[in-house]
């Protein structure tokens, strides 16, 4: 296709997105394949235009507490895989988690994301019961601070109990919808079970975050397929992260992918999900990576981690944490320079409540 024809096709697709028309697989693929700088800039401008139409340049800020880095699984891309003796292992107590939540609340976050490895201690018995109690306590003590849980795959009963305790979100990233690739990444884990847990979370009244991992062997067709699956799932937050190699893992020598792809995927996600939440995670490139992700259409800064609390990131265990760049104050300068603003807590709550009310469960027809 000559450049003239390609440019007019891109223009047609971007206009369709601006009109909030449905983009099909072929159109998503055309956008994912863009390499021309001018085309990419038009894509980002369209994405930011859509974001600002729904969110008026307001950005949401998520605190992140990785409270246990013990895990029973062996994901090939993850530092915290059970066999990795080099991983920074810790298990925070209820009191430590509680203190970190209050500190994040005070700093001005809109939500706190409680994340763990699939740590047997916290997956059943007293440990799990304490988690339910903690979520309840957080909601009571903070006048209902929104809470996301990222516990990995849990049973439907446990999902319901977290919803009962007051959790608002369930995050569980499929990484890829290519089942062969999934099996190579999430060793001995069930693709269906991981996907089903998200549908069960919707059924329990939780909002769901879905996520893709880039640079681990996926194709552009895989990414397009995943985006269509996210639509079917009714995810209200959709993310993409570039793989960051970790010491002691099977993928240790796989280079981190060029960030162009992550930025393009963020922008395409915005065109497909104009009114949903799309993270600019600090967990891939720290504060230096924030502006580009926001300029691609993201509207949530995630992985804000309290300094000097002994808390790690997922992909970047320590980058920019203790020097305070992964804090509300630490990102303020970037937002200001881009004429973006942190939303108020009330604005985030309003968005959240609207999404919950708008959840017609029609994303799930019939039984699974
Ligand atoms: C949120 S953390 C832990 C939560 C829970 N154990 C789980 O696996 O869902 C898991 C996610 O972090 C991301 N992740 C893990 N290791 C990564 C790495 N090295 N680079 C980029 N993203 C990574 C993956 O998308 C993965 O689904
Ligand atoms: C991957 C983490 C989120 C888990 N729900 C966090 N480090 C982030 O990037 O938002
Ligand atoms: S991604 Fe989650 S389940 Fe997989 S090894 Fe890491 S912490 Fe465990």
mmCIF file with all atom_site columns, N, CA and C and ligand atoms in Angstrom, residues 66 68-82 116-118 152-153 175 185-186 189 194 314, ligand 3:
data_model
loop_
_atom_site.group_PDB
_atom_site.id
_atom_site.type_symbol
_atom_site.label_atom_id
_atom_site.label_alt_id
_atom_site.label_comp_id
_atom_site.label_asym_id
_atom_site.label_entity_id
_atom_site.label_seq_id
_atom_site.pdbx_PDB_ins_code
_atom_site.Cartn_x
_atom_site.Cartn_y
_atom_site.Cartn_z
_atom_site.occupancy
_atom_site.B_iso_or_equiv
_atom_site.pdbx_formal_charge
_atom_site.auth_seq_id
_atom_site.auth_comp_id
_atom_site.auth_asym_id
_atom_site.auth_atom_id
_atom_site.pdbx_PDB_model_num
ATOM   1  N  N   . UNK A 1 66  ? 2.387  -3.974  47.399 1.00 0.00 ? 66  UNK A N   1
ATOM   2  C  CA  . UNK A 1 66  ? 2.696  -5.367  47.109 1.00 0.00 ? 66  UNK A CA  1
ATOM   3  C  C   . UNK A 1 66  ? 2.994  -5.994  48.468 1.00 0.00 ? 66  UNK A C   1
ATOM   4  N  N   . UNK A 1 68  ? 2.720  -9.094  49.768 1.00 0.00 ? 68  UNK A N   1
ATOM   5  C  CA  . UNK A 1 68  ? 3.456  -10.351 49.917 1.00 0.00 ? 68  UNK A CA  1
ATOM   6  C  C   . UNK A 1 68  ? 4.051  -10.745 48.581 1.00 0.00 ? 68  UNK A C   1
ATOM   7  N  N   . UNK A 1 69  ? 5.364  -10.946 48.567 1.00 0.00 ? 69  UNK A N   1
ATOM   8  C  CA  . UNK A 1 69  ? 6.020  -11.307 47.299 1.00 0.00 ? 69  UNK A CA  1
ATOM   9  C  C   . UNK A 1 69  ? 6.336  -12.805 47.269 1.00 0.00 ? 69  UNK A C   1
ATOM   10 N  N   . UNK A 1 70  ? 5.698  -13.562 48.186 1.00 0.00 ? 70  UNK A N   1
ATOM   11 C  CA  . UNK A 1 70  ? 5.790  -15.027 48.099 1.00 0.00 ? 70  UNK A CA  1
ATOM   12 C  C   . UNK A 1 70  ? 4.760  -15.503 47.082 1.00 0.00 ? 70  UNK A C   1
ATOM   13 N  N   . UNK A 1 71  ? 5.140  -16.514 46.287 1.00 0.00 ? 71  UNK A N   1
ATOM   14 C  CA  . UNK A 1 71  ? 4.196  -17.016 45.301 1.00 0.00 ? 71  UNK A CA  1
ATOM   15 C  C   . UNK A 1 71  ? 4.443  -18.500 45.043 1.00 0.00 ? 71  UNK A C   1
ATOM   16 N  N   . UNK A 1 72  ? 3.350  -19.223 44.820 1.00 0.00 ? 72  UNK A N   1
ATOM   17 C  CA  . UNK A 1 72  ? 3.458  -20.665 44.545 1.00 0.00 ? 72  UNK A CA  1
ATOM   18 C  C   . UNK A 1 72  ? 3.656  -20.938 43.058 1.00 0.00 ? 72  UNK A C   1
ATOM   19 N  N   . UNK A 1 73  ? 3.481  -19.926 42.222 1.00 0.00 ? 73  UNK A N   1
ATOM   20 C  CA  . UNK A 1 73  ? 3.541  -20.138 40.772 1.00 0.00 ? 73  UNK A CA  1
ATOM   21 C  C   . UNK A 1 73  ? 4.934  -19.899 40.190 1.00 0.00 ? 73  UNK A C   1
ATOM   22 N  N   . UNK A 1 74  ? 5.065  -20.241 38.907 1.00 0.00 ? 74  UNK A N   1
ATOM   23 C  CA  . UNK A 1 74  ? 6.391  -20.130 38.267 1.00 0.00 ? 74  UNK A CA  1
ATOM   24 C  C   . UNK A 1 74  ? 6.282  -19.416 36.936 1.00 0.00 ? 74  UNK A C   1
ATOM   25 N  N   . UNK A 1 75  ? 5.651  -18.276 36.907 1.00 0.00 ? 75  UNK A N   1
ATOM   26 C  CA  . UNK A 1 75  ? 5.556  -17.533 35.645 1.00 0.00 ? 75  UNK A CA  1
ATOM   27 C  C   . UNK A 1 75  ? 6.959  -17.205 35.138 1.00 0.00 ? 75  UNK A C   1
ATOM   28 N  N   . UNK A 1 76  ? 7.201  -17.449 33.871 1.00 0.00 ? 76  UNK A N   1
ATOM   29 C  CA  . UNK A 1 76  ? 8.576  -17.357 33.352 1.00 0.00 ? 76  UNK A CA  1
ATOM   30 C  C   . UNK A 1 76  ? 9.066  -15.908 33.290 1.00 0.00 ? 76  UNK A C   1
ATOM   31 N  N   . UNK A 1 77  ? 8.166  -14.955 33.354 1.00 0.00 ? 77  UNK A N   1
ATOM   32 C  CA  . UNK A 1 77  ? 8.530  -13.532 33.188 1.00 0.00 ? 77  UNK A CA  1
ATOM   33 C  C   . UNK A 1 77  ? 8.668  -12.815 34.528 1.00 0.00 ? 77  UNK A C   1
ATOM   34 N  N   . UNK A 1 78  ? 8.354  -13.516 35.632 1.00 0.00 ? 78  UNK A N   1
ATOM   35 C  CA  . UNK A 1 78  ? 8.196  -12.805 36.911 1.00 0.00 ? 78  UNK A CA  1
ATOM   36 C  C   . UNK A 1 78  ? 9.301  -13.114 37.926 1.00 0.00 ? 78  UNK A C   1
ATOM   37 N  N   . UNK A 1 79  ? 9.849  -12.082 38.520 1.00 0.00 ? 79  UNK A N   1
ATOM   38 C  CA  . UNK A 1 79  ? 10.927 -12.230 39.520 1.00 0.00 ? 79  UNK A CA  1
ATOM   39 C  C   . UNK A 1 79  ? 10.449 -13.020 40.716 1.00 0.00 ? 79  UNK A C   1
ATOM   40 N  N   . UNK A 1 80  ? 9.152  -12.955 41.002 1.00 0.00 ? 80  UNK A N   1
ATOM   41 C  CA  . UNK A 1 80  ? 8.656  -13.535 42.260 1.00 0.00 ? 80  UNK A CA  1
ATOM   42 C  C   . UNK A 1 80  ? 8.219  -14.989 42.092 1.00 0.00 ? 80  UNK A C   1
ATOM   43 N  N   . UNK A 1 81  ? 8.525  -15.583 40.969 1.00 0.00 ? 81  UNK A N   1
ATOM   44 C  CA  . UNK A 1 81  ? 8.227  -17.003 40.731 1.00 0.00 ? 81  UNK A CA  1
ATOM   45 C  C   . UNK A 1 81  ? 8.869  -17.840 41.837 1.00 0.00 ? 81  UNK A C   1
ATOM   46 N  N   . UNK A 1 82  ? 8.179  -18.907 42.220 1.00 0.00 ? 82  UNK A N   1
ATOM   47 C  CA  . UNK A 1 82  ? 8.567  -19.635 43.445 1.00 0.00 ? 82  UNK A CA  1
ATOM   48 C  C   . UNK A 1 82  ? 10.037 -20.059 43.443 1.00 0.00 ? 82  UNK A C   1
ATOM   49 N  N   . UNK A 1 116 ? -0.653 -9.259  45.763 1.00 0.00 ? 116 UNK A N   1
ATOM   50 C  CA  . UNK A 1 116 ? 0.201  -10.280 46.369 1.00 0.00 ? 116 UNK A CA  1
ATOM   51 C  C   . UNK A 1 116 ? 0.584  -11.308 45.331 1.00 0.00 ? 116 UNK A C   1
ATOM   52 N  N   . UNK A 1 117 ? 1.658  -12.065 45.639 1.00 0.00 ? 117 UNK A N   1
ATOM   53 C  CA  . UNK A 1 117 ? 1.901  -13.262 44.857 1.00 0.00 ? 117 UNK A CA  1
ATOM   54 C  C   . UNK A 1 117 ? 0.819  -14.251 45.269 1.00 0.00 ? 117 UNK A C   1
ATOM   55 N  N   . UNK A 1 118 ? 0.757  -15.411 44.641 1.00 0.00 ? 118 UNK A N   1
ATOM   56 C  CA  . UNK A 1 118 ? -0.233 -16.399 45.105 1.00 0.00 ? 118 UNK A CA  1
ATOM   57 C  C   . UNK A 1 118 ? 0.372  -17.100 46.326 1.00 0.00 ? 118 UNK A C   1
ATOM   58 N  N   . UNK A 1 152 ? -4.135 -12.647 42.193 1.00 0.00 ? 152 UNK A N   1
ATOM   59 C  CA  . UNK A 1 152 ? -3.997 -13.791 41.277 1.00 0.00 ? 152 UNK A CA  1
ATOM   60 C  C   . UNK A 1 152 ? -5.344 -14.495 41.177 1.00 0.00 ? 152 UNK A C   1
ATOM   61 N  N   . UNK A 1 153 ? -5.305 -15.775 40.774 1.00 0.00 ? 153 UNK A N   1
ATOM   62 C  CA  . UNK A 1 153 ? -6.560 -16.528 40.608 1.00 0.00 ? 153 UNK A CA  1
ATOM   63 C  C   . UNK A 1 153 ? -7.040 -17.000 41.974 1.00 0.00 ? 153 UNK A C   1
ATOM   64 N  N   . UNK A 1 175 ? -2.340 -11.576 30.318 1.00 0.00 ? 175 UNK A N   1
ATOM   65 C  CA  . UNK A 1 175 ? -1.059 -11.385 29.604 1.00 0.00 ? 175 UNK A CA  1
ATOM   66 C  C   . UNK A 1 175 ? -1.232 -11.491 28.087 1.00 0.00 ? 175 UNK A C   1
ATOM   67 N  N   . UNK A 1 185 ? 4.050  -19.044 29.282 1.00 0.00 ? 185 UNK A N   1
ATOM   68 C  CA  . UNK A 1 185 ? 4.353  -17.962 30.231 1.00 0.00 ? 185 UNK A CA  1
ATOM   69 C  C   . UNK A 1 185 ? 3.929  -18.310 31.659 1.00 0.00 ? 185 UNK A C   1
ATOM   70 N  N   . UNK A 1 186 ? 2.666  -18.712 31.778 1.00 0.00 ? 186 UNK A N   1
ATOM   71 C  CA  . UNK A 1 186 ? 2.109  -19.007 33.107 1.00 0.00 ? 186 UNK A CA  1
ATOM   72 C  C   . UNK A 1 186 ? 2.104  -20.521 33.267 1.00 0.00 ? 186 UNK A C   1
ATOM   73 N  N   . UNK A 1 189 ? -0.552 -23.231 34.756 1.00 0.00 ? 189 UNK A N   1
ATOM   74 C  CA  . UNK A 1 189 ? -1.737 -22.484 35.185 1.00 0.00 ? 189 UNK A CA  1
ATOM   75 C  C   . UNK A 1 189 ? -2.799 -22.610 34.094 1.00 0.00 ? 189 UNK A C   1
ATOM   76 N  N   . UNK A 1 194 ? -8.126 -18.701 34.820 1.00 0.00 ? 194 UNK A N   1
ATOM   77 C  CA  . UNK A 1 194 ? -7.731 -17.293 35.027 1.00 0.00 ? 194 UNK A CA  1
ATOM   78 C  C   . UNK A 1 194 ? -8.756 -16.352 34.372 1.00 0.00 ? 194 UNK A C   1
ATOM   79 N  N   . UNK A 1 314 ? 6.574  -4.482  40.907 1.00 0.00 ? 314 UNK A N   1
ATOM   80 C  CA  . UNK A 1 314 ? 6.510  -5.813  40.295 1.00 0.00 ? 314 UNK A CA  1
ATOM   81 C  C   . UNK A 1 314 ? 7.648  -5.992  39.312 1.00 0.00 ? 314 UNK A C   1
HETATM 82 S  S1  . LIG B 2 .   ? 3.038  -13.064 38.018 1.00 0.00 ? 3   LIG B S1  1
HETATM 83 FE FE1 . LIG B 2 .   ? 1.879  -13.422 39.904 1.00 0.00 ? 3   LIG B FE1 1
HETATM 84 S  S2  . LIG B 2 .   ? 1.428  -15.619 39.841 1.00 0.00 ? 3   LIG B S2  1
HETATM 85 FE FE2 . LIG B 2 .   ? 3.067  -15.273 38.376 1.00 0.00 ? 3   LIG B FE2 1
HETATM 86 S  S3  . LIG B 2 .   ? 4.942  -15.681 39.541 1.00 0.00 ? 3   LIG B S3  1
HETATM 87 FE FE3 . LIG B 2 .   ? 4.554  -13.466 39.601 1.00 0.00 ? 3   LIG B FE3 1
HETATM 88 S  S4  . LIG B 2 .   ? 3.441  -13.180 41.504 1.00 0.00 ? 3   LIG B S4  1
HETATM 89 FE FE4 . LIG B 2 .   ? 3.321  -15.356 41.012 1.00 0.00 ? 3   LIG B FE4 1
#
